[in-house]
Structures are given as structure tokens and as C-alpha cells.
Amino acid sequence: LLKMLAIFVRVRCGIPVVLMGECGCGKTMLIQYLCAWLGAAFLTLDVHGGTAAHEIIATLERAEALAAAADADGGAAEVWVFFDELNTCAHVSLMAEAATHHSCFGRPLHPRVRILAAVNPYRRRPEADLADAPGLVYTLHGDGGDGAAPPDPMAALVYRVHPVPHSLQQFVFDFGALSDDQEAQYVRAMLGHRLGVLK
């Protein structure tokens, strides 16, 4: 409840909301619940390494269309856009502009569109984990001098993410982390879901 109140106050004051927390700790669900409670429309873009700029722009345009439709109906509904895992793709600066300047390539966004984001922590894996990395972890090998792939700077990170831009760092809200038991439960749930999909 306190987290929802903090997010609500930040949105009302025009302060960018950037939640930092581990996967599965409830960032997306909390924002979605808060939107439903406030009667705001909720759009989410699940950002990943392959997210293209046109997908980000299309999400913002869709939000503006919903806000304009609410204007035409005489309503006062807000549209909340949630960039989930913002720091996983190369277009971090475009989403950061939307969050901090409320614009897209310099064009102001509709005043009833609210931009929120979640980021994964930029932290290194323990050295012991690096030595015993499981076979399904994506890593590049080589020093770049023998025709092999260049070194992978993200291989040593817990999450394959870019650092949070300086323009967003002052707005990061530490959402918290899962306990070891909660993390194990989350992994079991995700594996169970994935295995069910594969069947």
C-alpha cells in the first residue's frame, strides 16, 4: 500500500516513476492494480534486447489516441504507459526522454499520458557463478583478435541490461528484492509455466 501511495504521489506531482527491482517482485502487477483502482487506462511494453524504436513510438501513439478519445468523450481518464525492463534494449534514451521530458523526439506528449518504467538492477554476478555458468547462458567468447567474437561486457551481469541513464538515476525507486525462498518459488513457477507451454 505504501509503495502504491508513493507511486501515486509521484505521478500526481509530475515526477518520473522508475521502479528498480528483481524479476518477479511485483512491479508490473502493482502498477496494473493501481491503474485499475484509479480508473486509468494501462498500456505496457515488455521491453527486451530486440525492441525497436518504432515499437516504442507506436506504444506512445496508441496512448495518445486513447487520451484524445477520452478528451472527445468529455472524460478525464489518464493513460499510463509502463515500459517494463526499460534498460534491456538499445533505445533506452528514447524511453528516458518520454519519462523525463514527456516528449518523443522533441514532440510533447498528450498531457493525460503518464510514463512509468521498471528497470532491472545493473549488478555483477558473483565470481563463483561466472566460473560455473550453466550451458544455456548466452555468452560470447574470444578476445576479438583471432576472428572469434569480441568479449561480451554483459556476460558478467546478473541481468543483460544497460546502465540506467543519468537522466533517470535520480528518479529510481528501489522496489526491493526477493528473498532466497521467494526467488526459488518464482523460478519454479516460471519453469512450470514454460514447461507447460512446451507440452
Tab-separated table of C-alpha atoms in Angstrom:
chain	number	residue	atom	x	y	z
A	1	LEU	CA	0.000	0.000	0.000
A	2	LEU	CA	2.841	2.393	0.849
A	3	LYS	CA	4.503	1.639	-2.482
A	4	MET	CA	1.259	2.399	-4.344
A	5	LEU	CA	0.854	5.636	-2.401
A	6	ALA	CA	4.435	6.674	-3.225
A	7	ILE	CA	3.879	5.938	-6.921
A	8	PHE	CA	0.533	7.793	-6.941
A	9	VAL	CA	2.061	10.896	-5.319
A	10	ARG	CA	4.970	10.920	-7.762
A	11	VAL	CA	2.637	10.652	-10.748
A	12	ARG	CA	0.395	13.435	-9.410
A	13	CYS	CA	3.415	15.693	-8.876
A	14	GLY	CA	4.792	15.001	-12.351
A	15	ILE	CA	7.848	13.190	-11.007
A	16	PRO	CA	9.025	10.323	-13.234
A	17	VAL	CA	8.407	6.871	-11.773
A	18	VAL	CA	11.192	4.351	-12.351
A	19	LEU	CA	10.940	1.162	-10.305
A	20	MET	CA	14.081	-0.901	-9.826
A	21	GLY	CA	13.733	-4.452	-8.599
A	22	GLU	CA	14.409	-8.090	-9.272
A	23	CYS	CA	12.283	-10.060	-11.733
A	24	GLY	CA	9.108	-11.355	-10.113
A	25	CYS	CA	8.957	-8.949	-7.163
A	26	GLY	CA	5.630	-7.468	-8.334
A	27	LYS	CA	6.494	-4.198	-10.098
A	28	THR	CA	4.199	-4.712	-13.080
A	29	MET	CA	1.296	-6.150	-11.109
A	30	LEU	CA	1.387	-3.279	-8.619
A	31	ILE	CA	1.230	-0.655	-11.400
A	32	GLN	CA	-1.542	-2.596	-13.149
A	33	TYR	CA	-3.569	-2.837	-9.917
A	34	LEU	CA	-3.065	0.868	-9.171
A	35	CYS	CA	-4.281	1.799	-12.678
A	36	ALA	CA	-7.401	-0.338	-12.257
A	37	TRP	CA	-8.094	1.253	-8.881
A	38	LEU	CA	-7.689	4.778	-10.314
A	39	GLY	CA	-9.681	4.014	-13.481
A	40	ALA	CA	-6.709	4.827	-15.714
A	41	ALA	CA	-6.039	3.025	-18.978
A	42	PHE	CA	-2.933	0.850	-18.790
A	43	LEU	CA	-0.562	0.120	-21.666
A	44	THR	CA	2.582	-1.897	-21.165
A	45	LEU	CA	5.506	-2.519	-23.460
A	46	ASP	CA	7.583	-5.547	-22.476
A	47	VAL	CA	10.978	-4.226	-23.484
A	48	HIS	CA	13.727	-6.669	-24.465
A	49	GLY	CA	17.020	-6.657	-26.345
A	50	GLY	CA	15.271	-6.677	-29.717
A	51	THR	CA	12.735	-3.932	-29.031
A	52	ALA	CA	12.784	-1.442	-31.927
A	53	ALA	CA	12.242	2.309	-31.778
A	54	HIS	CA	9.076	2.029	-33.878
A	55	GLU	CA	7.518	-0.230	-31.196
A	56	ILE	CA	8.167	2.390	-28.525
A	57	ILE	CA	6.760	5.151	-30.745
A	58	ALA	CA	3.697	3.030	-31.604
A	59	THR	CA	3.001	2.467	-27.896
A	60	LEU	CA	3.202	6.205	-27.200
A	61	GLU	CA	0.963	6.981	-30.197
A	62	ARG	CA	-1.599	4.426	-29.013
A	63	ALA	CA	-1.588	6.041	-25.555
A	64	GLU	CA	-2.113	9.468	-27.089
A	65	ALA	CA	-5.003	8.155	-29.195
A	66	LEU	CA	-6.675	6.758	-26.059
A	67	ALA	CA	-6.162	10.065	-24.237
A	68	ALA	CA	-7.562	12.033	-27.202
A	69	ALA	CA	-10.602	9.719	-27.323
A	70	ALA	CA	-11.199	10.376	-23.613
A	71	ASP	CA	-10.996	14.127	-24.346
A	72	ALA	CA	-13.598	13.768	-27.101
A	73	ASP	CA	-15.930	11.928	-24.704
A	74	GLY	CA	-15.509	14.648	-22.103
A	75	GLY	CA	-13.755	12.255	-19.739
A	76	ALA	CA	-10.739	12.942	-17.589
A	77	ALA	CA	-9.179	9.493	-17.770
A	78	GLU	CA	-5.422	9.186	-17.766
A	79	VAL	CA	-3.420	6.711	-19.795
A	80	TRP	CA	-0.479	5.134	-18.037
A	81	VAL	CA	2.302	3.723	-20.223
A	82	PHE	CA	4.586	1.255	-18.492
A	83	PHE	CA	7.960	0.441	-20.076
A	84	ASP	CA	8.790	-2.867	-18.424
A	85	GLU	CA	12.533	-3.595	-18.213
A	86	LEU	CA	13.432	-0.318	-19.909
A	87	ASN	CA	17.190	-0.862	-19.645
A	88	THR	CA	17.258	-4.097	-21.657
A	89	CYS	CA	17.258	-2.510	-25.134
A	90	ALA	CA	19.406	-0.074	-27.077
A	91	HIS	CA	16.669	2.607	-27.199
A	92	VAL	CA	16.854	3.491	-23.512
A	93	SER	CA	17.329	7.186	-24.341
A	94	LEU	CA	14.007	7.385	-26.245
A	95	MET	CA	12.077	5.970	-23.284
A	96	ALA	CA	14.056	8.143	-20.877
A	97	GLU	CA	13.037	11.210	-22.914
A	98	ALA	CA	9.381	10.181	-22.663
A	99	ALA	CA	9.689	9.686	-18.900
A	100	THR	CA	11.702	12.800	-18.015
A	101	HIS	CA	10.710	15.346	-20.688
A	102	HIS	CA	7.241	13.993	-21.542
A	103	SER	CA	8.110	14.092	-25.228
A	104	CYS	CA	9.035	11.839	-28.146
A	105	PHE	CA	11.854	13.136	-30.356
A	106	GLY	CA	11.109	16.621	-29.023
A	107	ARG	CA	7.350	16.488	-29.680
A	108	PRO	CA	5.330	16.941	-26.460
A	109	LEU	CA	3.100	14.034	-25.486
A	110	HIS	CA	-0.597	14.378	-24.647
A	111	PRO	CA	-0.940	15.886	-21.136
A	112	ARG	CA	-3.000	12.945	-19.864
A	113	VAL	CA	-0.377	10.363	-20.799
A	114	ARG	CA	1.748	9.279	-17.850
A	115	ILE	CA	5.040	7.435	-18.385
A	116	LEU	CA	6.302	4.898	-15.851
A	117	ALA	CA	9.122	2.377	-16.155
A	118	ALA	CA	10.782	-0.556	-14.483
A	119	VAL	CA	14.458	-1.410	-14.668
A	120	ASN	CA	16.449	-4.432	-13.608
A	121	PRO	CA	19.468	-3.891	-11.377
A	122	TYR	CA	22.796	-3.423	-13.123
A	123	ARG	CA	24.930	-5.713	-10.991
A	124	ARG	CA	27.676	-8.238	-11.470
A	125	ARG	CA	27.290	-11.945	-10.854
A	126	PRO	CA	29.459	-13.451	-8.111
A	127	GLU	CA	32.791	-14.719	-9.429
A	128	ALA	CA	31.878	-18.291	-8.431
A	129	ASP	CA	28.774	-18.113	-10.665
A	130	LEU	CA	30.874	-16.895	-13.591
A	131	ALA	CA	33.140	-19.920	-13.381
A	132	ASP	CA	30.237	-22.401	-13.201
A	133	ALA	CA	27.857	-20.799	-15.707
A	134	PRO	CA	25.218	-23.257	-16.948
A	135	GLY	CA	25.257	-24.236	-20.618
A	136	LEU	CA	22.095	-22.313	-21.535
A	137	VAL	CA	23.529	-18.903	-20.607
A	138	TYR	CA	24.167	-16.753	-23.698
A	139	THR	CA	27.775	-15.590	-23.707
A	140	LEU	CA	30.230	-14.608	-26.390
A	141	HIS	CA	33.786	-15.858	-26.215
A	142	GLY	CA	37.043	-14.668	-27.662
A	143	ASP	CA	39.306	-11.662	-27.432
A	144	GLY	CA	38.454	-10.215	-30.839
A	145	GLY	CA	41.969	-10.821	-32.222
A	146	ASP	CA	41.617	-14.315	-33.647
A	147	GLY	CA	38.449	-13.952	-35.673
A	148	ALA	CA	36.308	-15.035	-32.719
A	149	ALA	CA	33.544	-12.875	-31.303
A	150	PRO	CA	34.693	-9.926	-29.176
A	151	PRO	CA	34.394	-10.108	-25.380
A	152	ASP	CA	30.839	-9.788	-24.079
A	153	PRO	CA	30.643	-6.993	-21.459
A	154	MET	CA	27.204	-8.201	-20.300
A	155	ALA	CA	28.322	-11.782	-19.617
A	156	ALA	CA	29.332	-10.886	-16.058
A	157	LEU	CA	25.967	-9.277	-15.190
A	158	VAL	CA	23.037	-10.870	-13.369
A	159	TYR	CA	20.692	-9.345	-15.992
A	160	ARG	CA	21.696	-8.457	-19.549
A	161	VAL	CA	20.930	-4.770	-19.120
A	162	HIS	CA	22.413	-1.385	-19.892
A	163	PRO	CA	23.251	1.034	-17.077
A	164	VAL	CA	20.335	3.299	-16.107
A	165	PRO	CA	20.823	6.642	-17.920
A	166	HIS	CA	21.974	9.577	-15.790
A	167	SER	CA	18.747	11.418	-16.644
A	168	LEU	CA	16.746	8.688	-14.865
A	169	GLN	CA	19.048	7.806	-11.966
A	170	GLN	CA	17.677	10.443	-9.608
A	171	PHE	CA	14.141	9.072	-10.094
A	172	VAL	CA	14.860	5.396	-9.433
A	173	PHE	CA	12.606	3.954	-6.740
A	174	ASP	CA	14.182	0.860	-5.145
A	175	PHE	CA	11.283	-1.563	-5.237
A	176	GLY	CA	13.089	-4.255	-3.293
A	177	ALA	CA	14.327	-7.753	-3.908
A	178	LEU	CA	13.021	-11.266	-3.470
A	179	SER	CA	14.198	-13.379	-0.566
A	180	ASP	CA	16.016	-16.608	-1.458
A	181	ASP	CA	12.808	-18.624	-0.837
A	182	GLN	CA	10.704	-16.227	-2.954
A	183	GLU	CA	13.285	-16.349	-5.753
A	184	ALA	CA	13.267	-20.164	-5.739
A	185	GLN	CA	9.441	-20.136	-5.828
A	186	TYR	CA	9.495	-17.677	-8.754
A	187	VAL	CA	11.975	-19.852	-10.693
A	188	ARG	CA	9.843	-22.964	-10.080
A	189	ALA	CA	6.698	-21.119	-11.216
A	190	MET	CA	8.395	-19.799	-14.380
A	191	LEU	CA	9.851	-23.205	-15.241
A	192	GLY	CA	6.484	-24.858	-14.640
A	193	HIS	CA	4.781	-22.310	-16.895
A	194	ARG	CA	7.401	-22.665	-19.630
A	195	LEU	CA	7.326	-26.460	-19.486
A	196	GLY	CA	3.521	-26.361	-19.682
A	197	VAL	CA	3.753	-24.161	-22.787
A	198	LEU	CA	6.209	-26.575	-24.399
A	199	LYS	CA	3.879	-29.531	-23.797
